[in-house]
Short mmCIF file of C-alpha atoms in Angstrom, two decimals:
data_model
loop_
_atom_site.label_atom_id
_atom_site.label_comp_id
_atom_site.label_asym_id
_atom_site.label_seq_id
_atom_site.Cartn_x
_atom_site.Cartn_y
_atom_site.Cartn_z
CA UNK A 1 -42.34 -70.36 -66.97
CA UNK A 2 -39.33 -72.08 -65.45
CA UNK A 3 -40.45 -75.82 -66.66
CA UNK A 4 -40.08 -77.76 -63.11
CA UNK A 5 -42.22 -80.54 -65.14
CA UNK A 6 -40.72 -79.85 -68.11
CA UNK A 7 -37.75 -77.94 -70.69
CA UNK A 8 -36.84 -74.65 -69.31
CA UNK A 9 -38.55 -71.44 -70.57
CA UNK A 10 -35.62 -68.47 -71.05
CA UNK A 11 -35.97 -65.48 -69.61
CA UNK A 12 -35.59 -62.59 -71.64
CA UNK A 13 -32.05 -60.87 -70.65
CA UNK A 14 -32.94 -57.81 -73.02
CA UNK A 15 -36.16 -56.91 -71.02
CA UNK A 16 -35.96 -53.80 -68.98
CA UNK A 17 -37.61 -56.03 -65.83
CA UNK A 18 -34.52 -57.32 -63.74
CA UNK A 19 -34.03 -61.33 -64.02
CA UNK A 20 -34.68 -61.52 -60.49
CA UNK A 21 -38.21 -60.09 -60.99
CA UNK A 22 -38.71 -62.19 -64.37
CA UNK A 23 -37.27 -65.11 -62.15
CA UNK A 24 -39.69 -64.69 -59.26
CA UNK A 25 -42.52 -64.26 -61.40
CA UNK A 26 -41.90 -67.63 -62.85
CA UNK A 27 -41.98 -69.54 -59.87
CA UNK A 28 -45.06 -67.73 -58.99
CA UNK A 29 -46.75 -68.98 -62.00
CA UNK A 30 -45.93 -72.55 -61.39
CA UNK A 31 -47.51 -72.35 -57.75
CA UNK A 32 -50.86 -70.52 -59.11
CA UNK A 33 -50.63 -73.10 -62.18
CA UNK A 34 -51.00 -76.00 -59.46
CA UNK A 35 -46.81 -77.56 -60.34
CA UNK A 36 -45.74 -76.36 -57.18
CA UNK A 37 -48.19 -77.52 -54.29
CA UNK A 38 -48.90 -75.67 -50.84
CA UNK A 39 -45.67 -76.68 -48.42
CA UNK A 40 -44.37 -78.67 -51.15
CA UNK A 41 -40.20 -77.87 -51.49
CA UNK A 42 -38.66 -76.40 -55.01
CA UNK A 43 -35.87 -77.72 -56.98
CA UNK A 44 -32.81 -78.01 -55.65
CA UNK A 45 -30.97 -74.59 -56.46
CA UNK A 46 -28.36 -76.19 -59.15
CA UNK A 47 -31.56 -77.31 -60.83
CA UNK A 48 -33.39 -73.97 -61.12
CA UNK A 49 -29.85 -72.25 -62.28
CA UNK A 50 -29.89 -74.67 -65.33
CA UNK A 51 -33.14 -74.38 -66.31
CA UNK A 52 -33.61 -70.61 -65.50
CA UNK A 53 -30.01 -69.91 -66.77
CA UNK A 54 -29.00 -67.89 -64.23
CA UNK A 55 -26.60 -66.90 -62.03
CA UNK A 56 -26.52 -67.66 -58.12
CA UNK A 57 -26.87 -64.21 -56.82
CA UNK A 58 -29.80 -63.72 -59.42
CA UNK A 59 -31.91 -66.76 -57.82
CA UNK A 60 -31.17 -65.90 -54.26
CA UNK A 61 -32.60 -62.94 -54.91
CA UNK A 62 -35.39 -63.90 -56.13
CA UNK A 63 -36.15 -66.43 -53.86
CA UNK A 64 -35.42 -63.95 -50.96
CA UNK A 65 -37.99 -61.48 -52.87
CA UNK A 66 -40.84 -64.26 -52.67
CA UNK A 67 -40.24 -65.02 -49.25
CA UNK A 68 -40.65 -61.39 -48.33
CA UNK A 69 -43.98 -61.23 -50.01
CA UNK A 70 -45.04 -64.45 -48.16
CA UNK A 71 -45.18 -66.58 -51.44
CA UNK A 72 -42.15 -68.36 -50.17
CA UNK A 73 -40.64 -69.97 -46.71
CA UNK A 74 -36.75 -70.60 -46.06
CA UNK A 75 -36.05 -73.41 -44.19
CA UNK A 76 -32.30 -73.44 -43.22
CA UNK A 77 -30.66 -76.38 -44.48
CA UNK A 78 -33.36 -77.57 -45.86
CA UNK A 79 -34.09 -75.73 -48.91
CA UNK A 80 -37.33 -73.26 -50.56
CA UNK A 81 -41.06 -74.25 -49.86
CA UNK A 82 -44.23 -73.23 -50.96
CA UNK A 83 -45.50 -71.15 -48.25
CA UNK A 84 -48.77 -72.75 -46.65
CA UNK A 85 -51.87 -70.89 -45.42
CA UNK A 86 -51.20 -69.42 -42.28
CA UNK A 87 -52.89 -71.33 -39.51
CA UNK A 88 -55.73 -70.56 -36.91
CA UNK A 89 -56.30 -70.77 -33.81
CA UNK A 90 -59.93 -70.00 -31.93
CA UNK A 91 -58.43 -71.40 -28.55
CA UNK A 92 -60.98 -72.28 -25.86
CA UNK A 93 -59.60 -75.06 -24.23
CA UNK A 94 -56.26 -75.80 -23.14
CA UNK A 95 -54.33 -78.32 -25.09
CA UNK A 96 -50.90 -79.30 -26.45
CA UNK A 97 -49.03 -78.68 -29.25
CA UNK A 98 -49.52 -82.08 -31.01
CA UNK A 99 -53.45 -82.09 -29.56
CA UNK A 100 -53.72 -79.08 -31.73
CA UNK A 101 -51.89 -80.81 -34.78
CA UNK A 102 -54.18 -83.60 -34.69
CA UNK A 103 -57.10 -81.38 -34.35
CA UNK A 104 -55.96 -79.63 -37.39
CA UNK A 105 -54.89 -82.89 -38.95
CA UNK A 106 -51.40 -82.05 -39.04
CA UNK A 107 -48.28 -83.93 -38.37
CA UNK A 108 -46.55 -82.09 -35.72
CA UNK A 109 -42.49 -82.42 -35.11
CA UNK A 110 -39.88 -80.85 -33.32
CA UNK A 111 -35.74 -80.11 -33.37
CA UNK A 112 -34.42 -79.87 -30.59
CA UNK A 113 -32.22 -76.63 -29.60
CA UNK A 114 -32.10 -77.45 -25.72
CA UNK A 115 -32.61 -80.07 -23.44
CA UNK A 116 -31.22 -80.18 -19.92
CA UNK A 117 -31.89 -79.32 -16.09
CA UNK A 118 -29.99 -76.51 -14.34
CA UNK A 119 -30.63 -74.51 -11.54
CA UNK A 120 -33.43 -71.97 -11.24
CA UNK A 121 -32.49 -68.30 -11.61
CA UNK A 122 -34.11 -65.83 -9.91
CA UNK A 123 -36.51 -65.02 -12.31
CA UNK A 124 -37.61 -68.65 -13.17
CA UNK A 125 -38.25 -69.62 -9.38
CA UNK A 126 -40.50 -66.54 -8.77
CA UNK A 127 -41.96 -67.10 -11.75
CA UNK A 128 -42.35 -71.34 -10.85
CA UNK A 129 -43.05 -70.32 -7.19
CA UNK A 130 -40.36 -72.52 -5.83
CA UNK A 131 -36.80 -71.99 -4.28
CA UNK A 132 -34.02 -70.19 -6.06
CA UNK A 133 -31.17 -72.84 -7.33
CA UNK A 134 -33.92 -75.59 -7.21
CA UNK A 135 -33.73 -77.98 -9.73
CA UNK A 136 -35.68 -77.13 -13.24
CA UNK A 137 -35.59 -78.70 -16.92
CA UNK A 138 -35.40 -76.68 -19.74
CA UNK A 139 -36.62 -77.76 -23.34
CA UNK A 140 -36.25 -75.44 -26.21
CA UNK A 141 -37.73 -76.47 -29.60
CA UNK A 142 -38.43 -75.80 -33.69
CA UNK A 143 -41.96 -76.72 -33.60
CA UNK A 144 -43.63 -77.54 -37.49
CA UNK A 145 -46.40 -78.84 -39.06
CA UNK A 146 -46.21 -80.52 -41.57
CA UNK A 147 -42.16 -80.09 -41.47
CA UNK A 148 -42.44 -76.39 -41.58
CA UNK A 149 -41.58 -74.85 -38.55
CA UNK A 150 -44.50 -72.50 -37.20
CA UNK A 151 -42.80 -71.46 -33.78
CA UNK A 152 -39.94 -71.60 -31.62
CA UNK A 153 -41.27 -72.99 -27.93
CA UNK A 154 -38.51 -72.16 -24.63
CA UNK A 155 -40.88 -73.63 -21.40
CA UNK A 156 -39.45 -75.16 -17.93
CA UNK A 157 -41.08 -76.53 -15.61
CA UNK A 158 -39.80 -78.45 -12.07
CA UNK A 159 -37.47 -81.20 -12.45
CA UNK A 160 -39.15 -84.91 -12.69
CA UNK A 161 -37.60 -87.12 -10.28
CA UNK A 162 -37.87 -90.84 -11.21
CA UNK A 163 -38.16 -90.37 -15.01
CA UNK A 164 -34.47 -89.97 -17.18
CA UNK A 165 -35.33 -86.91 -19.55
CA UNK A 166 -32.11 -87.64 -21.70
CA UNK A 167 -34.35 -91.58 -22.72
CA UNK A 168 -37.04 -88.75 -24.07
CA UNK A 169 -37.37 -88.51 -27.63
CA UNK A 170 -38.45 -84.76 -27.70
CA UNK A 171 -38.56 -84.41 -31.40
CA UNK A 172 -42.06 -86.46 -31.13
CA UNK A 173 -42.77 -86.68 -27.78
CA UNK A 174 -45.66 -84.83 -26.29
CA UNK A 175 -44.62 -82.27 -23.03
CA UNK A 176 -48.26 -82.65 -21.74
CA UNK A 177 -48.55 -85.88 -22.26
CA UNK A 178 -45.20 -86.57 -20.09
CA UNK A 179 -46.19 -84.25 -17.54
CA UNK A 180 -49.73 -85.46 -16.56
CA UNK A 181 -48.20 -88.63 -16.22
CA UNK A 182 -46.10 -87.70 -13.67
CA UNK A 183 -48.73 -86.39 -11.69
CA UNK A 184 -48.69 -82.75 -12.86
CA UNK A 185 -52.81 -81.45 -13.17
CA UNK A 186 -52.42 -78.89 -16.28
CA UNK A 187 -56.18 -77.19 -15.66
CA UNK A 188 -55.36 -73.82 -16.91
CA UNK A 189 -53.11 -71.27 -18.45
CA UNK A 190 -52.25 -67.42 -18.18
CA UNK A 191 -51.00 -66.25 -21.86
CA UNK A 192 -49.62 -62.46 -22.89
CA UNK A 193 -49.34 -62.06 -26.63
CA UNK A 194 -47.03 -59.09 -27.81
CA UNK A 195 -45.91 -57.99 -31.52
CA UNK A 196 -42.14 -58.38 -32.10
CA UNK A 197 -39.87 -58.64 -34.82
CA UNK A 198 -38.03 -61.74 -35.37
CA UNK A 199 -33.91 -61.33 -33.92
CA UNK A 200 -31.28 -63.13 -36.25
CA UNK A 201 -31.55 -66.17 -34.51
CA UNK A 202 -35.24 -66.82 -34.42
CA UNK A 203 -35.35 -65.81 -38.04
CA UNK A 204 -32.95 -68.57 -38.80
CA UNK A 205 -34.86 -71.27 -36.78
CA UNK A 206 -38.02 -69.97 -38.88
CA UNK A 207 -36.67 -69.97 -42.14
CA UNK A 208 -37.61 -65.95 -41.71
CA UNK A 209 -35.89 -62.50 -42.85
CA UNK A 210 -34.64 -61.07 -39.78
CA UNK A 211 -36.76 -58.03 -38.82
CA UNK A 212 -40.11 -59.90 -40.21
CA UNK A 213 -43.22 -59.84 -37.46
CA UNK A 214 -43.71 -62.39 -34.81
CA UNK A 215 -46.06 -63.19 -32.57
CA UNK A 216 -44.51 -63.75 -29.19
CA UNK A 217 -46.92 -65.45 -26.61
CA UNK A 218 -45.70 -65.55 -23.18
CA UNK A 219 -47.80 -68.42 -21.07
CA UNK A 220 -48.06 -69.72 -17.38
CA UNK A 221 -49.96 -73.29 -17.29
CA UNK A 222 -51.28 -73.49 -13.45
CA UNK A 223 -53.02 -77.09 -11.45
CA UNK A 224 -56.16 -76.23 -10.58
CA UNK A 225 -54.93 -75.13 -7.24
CA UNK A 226 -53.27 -72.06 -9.42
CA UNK A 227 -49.84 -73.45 -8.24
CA UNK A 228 -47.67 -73.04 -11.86
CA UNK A 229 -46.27 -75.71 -13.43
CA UNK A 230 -45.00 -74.67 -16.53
CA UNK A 231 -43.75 -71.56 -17.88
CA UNK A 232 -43.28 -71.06 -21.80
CA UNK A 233 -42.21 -68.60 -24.21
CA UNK A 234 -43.58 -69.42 -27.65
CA UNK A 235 -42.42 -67.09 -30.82
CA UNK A 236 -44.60 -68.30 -33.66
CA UNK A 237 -43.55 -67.05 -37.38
CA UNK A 238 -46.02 -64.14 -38.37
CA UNK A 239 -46.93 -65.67 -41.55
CA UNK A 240 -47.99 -69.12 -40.45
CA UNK A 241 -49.90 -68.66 -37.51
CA UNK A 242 -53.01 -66.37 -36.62
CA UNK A 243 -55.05 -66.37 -33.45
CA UNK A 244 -58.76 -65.63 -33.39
CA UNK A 245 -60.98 -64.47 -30.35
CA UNK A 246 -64.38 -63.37 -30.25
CA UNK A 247 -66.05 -61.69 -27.28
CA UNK A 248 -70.03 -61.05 -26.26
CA UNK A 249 -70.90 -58.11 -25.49
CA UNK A 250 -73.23 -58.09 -21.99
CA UNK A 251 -76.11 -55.61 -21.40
CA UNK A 252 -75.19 -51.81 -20.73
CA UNK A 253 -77.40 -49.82 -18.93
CA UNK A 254 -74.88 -46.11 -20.05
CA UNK A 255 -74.34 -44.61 -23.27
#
């Protein structure tokens, strides 16, 4: 084992298994043996070179190997964590990304990647039903639980008059929360869900390998008037999040 809690364990250099895979192995064994928690980070790397005495190359590629299997999430910048069980999700009701955090008693937080209003393309006003060129914010985030990020949210909605956006905290605040209090009724919500794989830059906001499975929900929140007030694209790492349905089957009268 590699001795996070203790003095180092060699690996054997004469063995016919790779040190990557002898490597790997031993940080698997410390997260079944209970040293390494769920969504807890490793070592810094300097620290597992000494005490696995190996090179660089030899412990990226390890690491990269257990993050492929799903043993292991990259967070860039921010190091090597114990993957967690994926999440989820029976939704029923329609409710916001921290509303679902504290459901699952989670501490939800976002980075910001975007934060500004600009003018509505063509696309976005047909899609908001309102007048090309008028007036729309755009917030992009990392959203995590727990400080791992689960998905990467792009929504806009019409701009708030009255309220200065750039006084919003958006790493903690709560979009729902700020709409409805400007007067928006969120009653419902149109989603798609599509399989894609994960471009370079969502797999670096995710702490993913490029090329690894996504789940991409597209959604529409509406008043209850069905006039749209929000529009969202949501990519949400493959490995962290799962939705669930179940459907009832009525009475059939044909074979």
């Amino acid at each position: 084992m590699i001795g996070i809690e203790g003095q180092p364990a060699p690996l054997q250099s004469d063995s016919p298994e790779p040190l990557w895979q002898q490597a790997a192995k031993a940080i698997t064994r410390e997260i079944a043996a209970g040293k390494l928690a769920s969504g807890s980070r490793l070592p810094p790397e300097r620290d597992l070179l000494t005490r696995l005495s190996i090179s660089r190359v030899t412990l990226r590629r390890a690491l990269q190997s257990l993050v492929t299997d799903g043993v292991l999430v990259s967070s860039h910048g921010r190091g090597w964590y114990v993957a967690t069980e994926a999440h989820q999700e029976f939704p029923q009701t329609l409710e916001s990304f921290s509303e679902t955090a504290a459901r699952l008693g989670l501490a939800p937080s976002s980075q910001v990647l975007r934060a500004e209003e600009a003018p509505a393309s063509l696309d976005e006003a047909e899609e908001l039903g309102i007048a090309p060129g008028g007036p729309i914010f755009h917030l992009d985030r990392i959203r995590m639980l727990d400080g791992v990020p689960v998905a990467v949210d792009m929504s806009f909605f019409p701009a708030i008059r009255g309220i200065d956006m750039s006084a919003i905290d958006f790493k903690t605040a709560s979009l729902f929360r700020l709409l409805t209090g400007a007067g928006f009724d969120l009653a419902r919500a149109e989603s798609t869900i599509e399989a894609h794989a994960a471009d370079k830059t969502l797999a670096r906001h995710l702490g993913i390998e490029q090329g690894m499975p996504i789940l991409a929900m597209r959604q529409l929140v509406e008043d209850s008037n069905g006039r749209p007030v929000m529009a969202s694209t949501i990519r949400y790492a493959g490995d962290r999040y799962r939705l669930r349905t179940s459907f009832s089957r009525t009475a059939k009268t044909g074979g």
